[in-house]
């Protein structure tokens, strides 16, 4: 959905030209899953798929929202009536951003918004974060708030945590707001320090595929929250602020201190080893040894499957089939319980691997997966 089409649709809806058009991408997380709410390390990059918003200011305390992707008319809301966890529809994401901006003291007096997104919903690719960030960036520009990308990400996370009621970490919003084309973002979620790591697979004869299993998930439906609570319990039992504070070389001793609480042991083991995997991938990429990250991705999937227990048969089938067919590495990406897997492969092997995965799904009686290439793309930006 191009900027011009979104602009034209805005005019058709609201009878006037928008003040601008903005885009914010979905993301793929290369490595570092369920570490962000444990103050750990993550490594996402932005997808070419984006949420696009045409927006104009209002001065009457009214927020009007419309999405090209939802069969409904314009939704009109009063800014003074925005209440956390009161909206269970798609409108909670953009209206939550407006609520968070106003709660933080920013003088947002209303807006007309028209949205269209090419980020697959429910695929673990941060479609909700893209919606949040594109609205936040538009309002930041229009109201001249002067907020940086990481500050917008924090506000969007607050919108999702408090207004929507989903206990997500900071990764998705920061990736959408801050990623750069041709790079993966090495992010420390404790202090939000960032390092852009060059990640140009095509130049090295490789591709990264996303396999959307079409199994839908919902983070706000309990399982995500249970695991987060388990991680917090583990940190409390170990006397640290967050699991990020457990050194990798002291993991065995830490697990021994947890006794026979098997669930907490598994959760702690995943987070500590996953942080180490992120640091290993960064070191390998900086050393120019990109192909060597493949086995690290596979190890990350095993940990998510066995220790964190957020995989599903469809995700496991993608990983197992891809690796057996010659992929350099593969793992589930995103929060889990469905969604997508990523596959790192030599360019020459892409067609063979794709066909093998599609045939495996057909044999298993699963819905046909959607397979596309993930190209590291720009973060949120103004289009016009």
Short mmCIF file of C-alpha atoms in Angstrom, two decimals:
data_model
loop_
_atom_site.label_atom_id
_atom_site.label_comp_id
_atom_site.label_asym_id
_atom_site.label_seq_id
_atom_site.Cartn_x
_atom_site.Cartn_y
_atom_site.Cartn_z
CA UNK A 1 0.00 0.00 0.00
CA UNK A 2 1.82 3.12 -1.25
CA UNK A 3 1.81 6.56 0.29
CA UNK A 4 -0.24 8.00 -2.57
CA UNK A 5 -3.01 5.44 -2.17
CA UNK A 6 -3.21 6.02 1.58
CA UNK A 7 -3.30 9.77 0.98
CA UNK A 8 -6.12 9.42 -1.57
CA UNK A 9 -8.11 7.19 0.78
CA UNK A 10 -7.67 9.74 3.58
CA UNK A 11 -9.15 12.44 1.34
CA UNK A 12 -12.08 10.17 0.51
CA UNK A 13 -12.74 9.49 4.19
CA UNK A 14 -12.23 12.91 5.73
CA UNK A 15 -12.78 15.30 2.82
CA UNK A 16 -9.44 17.05 3.13
CA UNK A 17 -5.75 16.44 2.43
CA UNK A 18 -3.72 14.89 5.27
CA UNK A 19 -0.85 16.88 6.71
CA UNK A 20 1.52 14.03 5.92
CA UNK A 21 2.04 10.31 5.38
CA UNK A 22 4.33 8.13 7.49
CA UNK A 23 5.49 4.49 7.50
CA UNK A 24 6.76 2.13 10.22
CA UNK A 25 7.94 -1.43 9.54
CA UNK A 26 7.31 -4.79 11.06
CA UNK A 27 10.38 -6.67 12.21
CA UNK A 28 12.05 -10.04 12.25
CA UNK A 29 14.11 -10.91 15.29
CA UNK A 30 17.30 -12.62 14.19
CA UNK A 31 18.14 -13.84 17.71
CA UNK A 32 17.22 -12.91 21.27
CA UNK A 33 13.71 -14.11 22.11
CA UNK A 34 11.93 -13.41 25.41
CA UNK A 35 15.04 -11.60 26.62
CA UNK A 36 13.74 -8.05 26.26
CA UNK A 37 11.53 -8.05 29.36
CA UNK A 38 14.45 -9.60 31.24
CA UNK A 39 16.68 -6.55 30.55
CA UNK A 40 18.65 -8.64 28.05
CA UNK A 41 19.92 -8.45 24.47
CA UNK A 42 17.99 -8.68 21.22
CA UNK A 43 18.86 -8.41 17.54
CA UNK A 44 15.94 -7.50 15.28
CA UNK A 45 15.90 -5.96 11.83
CA UNK A 46 13.14 -4.13 10.00
CA UNK A 47 11.10 -5.73 7.25
CA UNK A 48 10.06 -4.04 4.00
CA UNK A 49 6.46 -4.62 5.14
CA UNK A 50 5.07 -1.48 6.77
CA UNK A 51 2.11 0.17 8.40
CA UNK A 52 1.39 3.44 6.56
CA UNK A 53 -0.60 6.29 8.11
CA UNK A 54 -2.01 9.50 6.68
CA UNK A 55 -2.65 11.89 9.56
CA UNK A 56 -3.89 15.40 10.30
CA UNK A 57 -4.21 17.27 13.57
CA UNK A 58 -7.48 18.21 15.25
CA UNK A 59 -8.03 20.78 17.98
CA UNK A 60 -11.34 19.54 19.43
CA UNK A 61 -10.21 16.56 21.53
CA UNK A 62 -11.50 14.03 18.98
CA UNK A 63 -9.57 11.07 17.56
CA UNK A 64 -10.91 9.56 14.34
CA UNK A 65 -9.43 6.25 13.20
CA UNK A 66 -9.87 4.18 10.06
CA UNK A 67 -8.05 1.13 8.71
CA UNK A 68 -8.07 -0.13 5.14
CA UNK A 69 -7.53 -3.60 6.58
CA UNK A 70 -10.67 -3.76 8.75
CA UNK A 71 -14.24 -3.87 7.49
CA UNK A 72 -15.68 -0.99 9.46
CA UNK A 73 -16.24 2.72 9.13
CA UNK A 74 -14.42 5.56 10.80
CA UNK A 75 -14.21 5.09 14.58
CA UNK A 76 -14.59 8.35 16.52
CA UNK A 77 -13.26 8.60 20.07
CA UNK A 78 -13.01 11.35 22.66
CA UNK A 79 -9.48 11.83 23.97
CA UNK A 80 -10.82 12.48 27.46
CA UNK A 81 -12.66 9.14 27.38
CA UNK A 82 -9.62 6.98 26.55
CA UNK A 83 -9.29 4.41 29.36
CA UNK A 84 -6.74 1.57 29.63
CA UNK A 85 -7.93 -1.97 28.83
CA UNK A 86 -11.32 -0.66 27.71
CA UNK A 87 -10.81 -1.35 23.99
CA UNK A 88 -10.38 -4.91 22.68
CA UNK A 89 -10.36 -3.95 19.01
CA UNK A 90 -7.55 -2.94 16.63
CA UNK A 91 -8.20 0.69 17.59
CA UNK A 92 -6.59 0.05 20.99
CA UNK A 93 -3.12 0.29 19.44
CA UNK A 94 -3.33 3.77 17.86
CA UNK A 95 -5.62 5.17 20.57
CA UNK A 96 -3.28 3.74 23.22
CA UNK A 97 -0.43 5.74 21.70
CA UNK A 98 -2.47 8.95 21.92
CA UNK A 99 -3.34 8.09 25.53
CA UNK A 100 0.34 7.44 26.37
CA UNK A 101 1.48 10.71 24.78
CA UNK A 102 -1.11 12.70 26.70
CA UNK A 103 -0.35 10.83 29.95
CA UNK A 104 3.28 11.86 29.48
CA UNK A 105 2.21 15.49 29.24
CA UNK A 106 2.46 16.00 25.50
CA UNK A 107 -0.12 18.43 24.07
CA UNK A 108 -1.95 16.19 21.59
CA UNK A 109 -5.39 17.69 20.93
CA UNK A 110 -6.79 15.18 18.44
CA UNK A 111 -6.16 13.63 15.04
CA UNK A 112 -7.70 12.14 11.93
CA UNK A 113 -5.88 8.91 11.02
CA UNK A 114 -6.15 6.50 8.10
CA UNK A 115 -4.01 3.35 8.26
CA UNK A 116 -3.07 0.55 5.88
CA UNK A 117 -0.58 -2.22 6.64
CA UNK A 118 1.28 -4.90 4.72
CA UNK A 119 2.72 -6.44 7.90
CA UNK A 120 1.08 -9.88 8.29
CA UNK A 121 -1.09 -9.82 11.42
CA UNK A 122 -0.60 -12.60 13.98
CA UNK A 123 2.60 -13.81 12.31
CA UNK A 124 5.00 -12.78 15.06
CA UNK A 125 6.31 -9.90 12.92
CA UNK A 126 5.15 -7.01 15.12
CA UNK A 127 2.16 -5.76 13.17
CA UNK A 128 0.86 -4.09 16.34
CA UNK A 129 4.15 -2.30 17.04
CA UNK A 130 4.19 -0.99 13.45
CA UNK A 131 0.72 0.51 14.00
CA UNK A 132 1.80 2.09 17.26
CA UNK A 133 5.07 3.52 15.99
CA UNK A 134 3.66 4.99 12.78
CA UNK A 135 1.00 6.88 14.75
CA UNK A 136 3.54 7.99 17.37
CA UNK A 137 5.96 9.27 14.73
CA UNK A 138 3.22 11.15 12.88
CA UNK A 139 2.01 12.88 16.04
CA UNK A 140 5.59 13.58 17.12
CA UNK A 141 6.20 15.38 13.83
CA UNK A 142 2.85 17.17 13.60
CA UNK A 143 2.86 18.38 17.19
CA UNK A 144 6.61 19.09 17.12
CA UNK A 145 7.20 17.06 20.29
CA UNK A 146 10.90 16.55 19.58
CA UNK A 147 10.99 12.93 20.78
CA UNK A 148 13.74 10.57 19.63
CA UNK A 149 13.06 7.11 18.21
CA UNK A 150 13.85 5.32 21.47
CA UNK A 151 11.55 7.68 23.37
CA UNK A 152 8.70 6.98 20.96
CA UNK A 153 9.38 3.26 21.42
CA UNK A 154 9.09 3.62 25.21
CA UNK A 155 5.75 5.42 24.87
CA UNK A 156 4.46 2.79 22.44
CA UNK A 157 5.50 0.02 24.83
CA UNK A 158 3.62 1.77 27.62
CA UNK A 159 0.58 1.99 25.36
CA UNK A 160 0.68 -1.75 24.75
CA UNK A 161 1.49 -2.69 28.35
CA UNK A 162 -1.01 -0.45 30.11
CA UNK A 163 -3.65 0.57 27.55
CA UNK A 164 -3.88 -2.67 25.53
CA UNK A 165 -2.93 -4.87 28.48
CA UNK A 166 -0.24 -6.96 26.76
CA UNK A 167 2.98 -7.43 28.81
CA UNK A 168 5.38 -7.01 25.88
CA UNK A 169 9.00 -5.91 26.13
CA UNK A 170 10.62 -2.97 24.36
CA UNK A 171 12.13 -4.78 21.36
CA UNK A 172 9.32 -4.57 18.80
CA UNK A 173 8.69 -0.86 19.12
CA UNK A 174 12.42 -0.02 19.17
CA UNK A 175 13.03 -2.11 16.07
CA UNK A 176 10.22 -0.39 14.19
CA UNK A 177 11.38 3.06 15.28
CA UNK A 178 15.17 2.70 15.07
CA UNK A 179 16.33 0.02 12.61
CA UNK A 180 18.43 0.97 9.59
CA UNK A 181 18.48 -0.44 6.08
CA UNK A 182 21.03 -3.21 5.55
CA UNK A 183 21.62 -3.68 9.28
CA UNK A 184 20.45 -5.68 12.27
CA UNK A 185 19.97 -3.75 15.51
CA UNK A 186 21.96 -4.99 18.51
CA UNK A 187 19.89 -3.59 21.36
CA UNK A 188 20.55 -3.67 25.09
CA UNK A 189 17.03 -3.49 26.48
CA UNK A 190 18.21 -2.33 29.90
CA UNK A 191 19.75 0.99 28.88
CA UNK A 192 18.43 1.05 25.27
CA UNK A 193 21.96 1.44 23.90
CA UNK A 194 22.05 0.47 20.24
CA UNK A 195 24.59 -0.71 17.70
CA UNK A 196 23.80 -1.15 14.02
CA UNK A 197 25.43 -4.35 12.76
CA UNK A 198 25.89 -4.67 8.96
CA UNK A 199 23.74 -7.54 7.70
CA UNK A 200 23.79 -7.75 3.91
CA UNK A 201 23.15 -11.41 3.17
CA UNK A 202 22.63 -10.99 -0.57
CA UNK A 203 26.18 -9.67 -0.96
CA UNK A 204 27.45 -12.91 0.60
CA UNK A 205 25.29 -15.26 -1.46
CA UNK A 206 22.71 -15.95 1.23
CA UNK A 207 19.05 -15.26 1.92
CA UNK A 208 16.90 -15.15 5.05
CA UNK A 209 13.42 -16.54 4.54
CA UNK A 210 10.41 -15.91 6.73
CA UNK A 211 7.96 -18.80 6.90
CA UNK A 212 4.61 -17.64 8.23
CA UNK A 213 2.92 -20.80 9.55
CA UNK A 214 -0.46 -18.99 9.57
CA UNK A 215 -0.97 -20.24 13.12
CA UNK A 216 -2.29 -17.17 14.95
CA UNK A 217 -1.25 -16.19 18.42
CA UNK A 218 -2.30 -13.59 20.96
CA UNK A 219 0.26 -12.46 23.51
CA UNK A 220 -2.37 -10.95 25.78
CA UNK A 221 -4.11 -14.27 26.35
CA UNK A 222 -2.12 -15.48 29.31
CA UNK A 223 0.72 -17.73 28.19
CA UNK A 224 3.12 -14.86 27.49
CA UNK A 225 2.27 -13.30 30.84
CA UNK A 226 2.83 -16.61 32.65
CA UNK A 227 6.34 -16.89 31.30
CA UNK A 228 7.14 -13.31 32.13
CA UNK A 229 5.95 -13.88 35.70
CA UNK A 230 8.06 -17.04 35.88
CA UNK A 231 11.15 -15.11 34.79
CA UNK A 232 10.48 -12.46 37.41
CA UNK A 233 10.09 -15.18 40.02
CA UNK A 234 13.44 -16.66 38.98
CA UNK A 235 15.17 -13.29 39.27
CA UNK A 236 13.68 -12.75 42.72
CA UNK A 237 14.76 -16.20 43.93
CA UNK A 238 18.28 -15.52 42.66
CA UNK A 239 18.41 -12.06 44.21
CA UNK A 240 18.97 -10.10 41.02
CA UNK A 241 17.05 -7.27 39.39
CA UNK A 242 16.59 -9.25 36.16
CA UNK A 243 17.81 -12.51 34.63
CA UNK A 244 20.18 -10.46 32.51
CA UNK A 245 22.31 -10.19 35.66
CA UNK A 246 23.08 -13.93 35.80
CA UNK A 247 26.47 -14.43 34.06
CA UNK A 248 26.49 -17.23 31.50
CA UNK A 249 29.48 -18.91 33.11
CA UNK A 250 27.63 -18.98 36.45
CA UNK A 251 24.42 -20.45 35.05
CA UNK A 252 24.83 -23.98 36.44
CA UNK A 253 25.37 -22.65 39.96
CA UNK A 254 22.35 -20.37 39.62
CA UNK A 255 20.12 -23.21 38.44
CA UNK A 256 21.26 -25.36 41.35
CA UNK A 257 20.09 -22.63 43.73
CA UNK A 258 16.58 -22.81 42.25
CA UNK A 259 16.11 -26.34 43.57
CA UNK A 260 13.31 -28.47 42.17
CA UNK A 261 11.19 -25.69 40.64
CA UNK A 262 11.46 -27.21 37.17
CA UNK A 263 9.47 -24.53 35.37
CA UNK A 264 11.54 -21.64 36.71
CA UNK A 265 14.76 -23.58 36.01
CA UNK A 266 13.76 -23.95 32.36
CA UNK A 267 12.80 -20.30 31.96
CA UNK A 268 16.00 -19.05 33.58
CA UNK A 269 18.15 -21.38 31.50
CA UNK A 270 16.58 -20.15 28.26
CA UNK A 271 16.99 -16.45 29.03
CA UNK A 272 20.62 -16.69 30.16
CA UNK A 273 21.68 -18.89 27.26
CA UNK A 274 19.72 -16.77 24.77
CA UNK A 275 21.53 -13.61 25.87
CA UNK A 276 24.80 -15.44 25.27
CA UNK A 277 23.59 -16.50 21.81
CA UNK A 278 22.88 -12.88 20.88
CA UNK A 279 26.39 -11.85 21.89
CA UNK A 280 27.81 -14.78 19.90
CA UNK A 281 25.90 -13.80 16.76
CA UNK A 282 27.10 -10.20 17.07
CA UNK A 283 30.70 -11.39 17.37
CA UNK A 284 30.36 -13.70 14.36
CA UNK A 285 28.79 -11.01 12.16
CA UNK A 286 31.41 -8.46 13.14
CA UNK A 287 34.10 -11.03 12.32
CA UNK A 288 32.58 -11.57 8.86
CA UNK A 289 31.69 -15.18 9.64
CA UNK A 290 27.98 -14.92 8.80
CA UNK A 291 27.41 -18.55 7.88
CA UNK A 292 28.52 -19.61 11.34
CA UNK A 293 25.43 -18.04 12.92
CA UNK A 294 23.30 -20.87 11.50
CA UNK A 295 23.91 -23.40 14.30
CA UNK A 296 23.32 -20.64 16.87
CA UNK A 297 19.86 -20.06 15.39
CA UNK A 298 19.09 -23.78 15.61
CA UNK A 299 20.23 -23.88 19.24
CA UNK A 300 17.99 -20.90 19.97
CA UNK A 301 14.99 -22.75 18.54
CA UNK A 302 15.70 -25.83 20.65
CA UNK A 303 15.80 -23.65 23.76
CA UNK A 304 12.52 -21.93 22.87
CA UNK A 305 10.93 -25.29 22.13
CA UNK A 306 12.17 -27.27 25.13
CA UNK A 307 12.95 -24.76 27.89
CA UNK A 308 10.59 -21.86 27.19
CA UNK A 309 7.98 -24.12 25.55
CA UNK A 310 6.57 -21.52 23.16
CA UNK A 311 6.95 -23.41 19.89
CA UNK A 312 4.27 -25.45 18.12
CA UNK A 313 4.24 -28.40 15.68
CA UNK A 314 4.15 -26.13 12.63
CA UNK A 315 7.18 -24.09 13.74
CA UNK A 316 9.12 -27.25 14.62
CA UNK A 317 8.31 -28.70 11.20
CA UNK A 318 9.69 -25.62 9.43
CA UNK A 319 12.95 -25.78 11.37
CA UNK A 320 13.43 -29.53 11.10
CA UNK A 321 12.59 -29.64 7.39
CA UNK A 322 14.72 -26.63 6.47
CA UNK A 323 17.78 -27.90 8.33
CA UNK A 324 17.36 -31.40 6.86
CA UNK A 325 17.15 -29.88 3.38
CA UNK A 326 20.41 -27.94 3.65
CA UNK A 327 19.56 -24.69 5.43
CA UNK A 328 22.43 -23.07 7.31
CA UNK A 329 20.13 -22.50 10.27
CA UNK A 330 16.51 -21.91 11.28
CA UNK A 331 14.44 -21.01 14.31
CA UNK A 332 11.07 -19.66 15.35
CA UNK A 333 10.95 -15.88 15.66
CA UNK A 334 8.67 -13.70 17.74
CA UNK A 335 6.78 -14.51 20.91
CA UNK A 336 5.74 -17.99 19.83
CA UNK A 337 2.57 -20.08 20.10
CA UNK A 338 2.41 -19.83 16.31
CA UNK A 339 3.60 -17.11 14.00
CA UNK A 340 6.75 -17.39 11.91
CA UNK A 341 10.10 -19.10 11.62
CA UNK A 342 13.21 -17.79 9.89
CA UNK A 343 15.49 -19.83 7.65
CA UNK A 344 19.06 -18.84 6.76
CA UNK A 345 20.09 -20.42 3.47
CA UNK A 346 22.50 -20.23 0.58
CA UNK A 347 20.83 -18.42 -2.31
CA UNK A 348 21.14 -21.52 -4.49
CA UNK A 349 19.21 -23.61 -1.92
CA UNK A 350 16.22 -21.31 -1.39
CA UNK A 351 13.90 -22.92 -3.92
CA UNK A 352 14.67 -26.44 -2.73
CA UNK A 353 14.12 -25.55 0.92
CA UNK A 354 10.91 -23.64 0.19
CA UNK A 355 9.48 -26.55 -1.77
CA UNK A 356 10.44 -29.03 0.95
CA UNK A 357 8.74 -26.96 3.65
CA UNK A 358 5.58 -26.53 1.57
CA UNK A 359 5.44 -30.28 0.86
CA UNK A 360 6.02 -31.12 4.53
CA UNK A 361 3.10 -28.90 5.53
CA UNK A 362 0.85 -30.49 2.93
CA UNK A 363 1.80 -33.99 4.10
CA UNK A 364 1.09 -33.03 7.72
CA UNK A 365 -2.29 -31.57 6.80
CA UNK A 366 -1.33 -28.05 7.89
CA UNK A 367 -2.41 -24.86 6.18
CA UNK A 368 -0.03 -23.87 3.38
CA UNK A 369 2.66 -21.57 4.81
CA UNK A 370 3.49 -18.17 3.39
CA UNK A 371 7.18 -17.89 2.51
CA UNK A 372 8.97 -14.64 1.65
CA UNK A 373 12.43 -13.15 1.83
CA UNK A 374 13.31 -10.86 4.73
CA UNK A 375 15.48 -7.95 3.59
CA UNK A 376 16.84 -5.59 6.32
CA UNK A 377 14.93 -2.37 5.64
CA UNK A 378 14.62 1.19 6.99
CA UNK A 379 12.89 2.00 10.24
CA UNK A 380 10.02 4.44 10.74
CA UNK A 381 10.08 7.49 8.51
CA UNK A 382 8.01 10.25 6.93
CA UNK A 383 7.02 9.48 3.33
CA UNK A 384 5.45 12.78 2.33
#
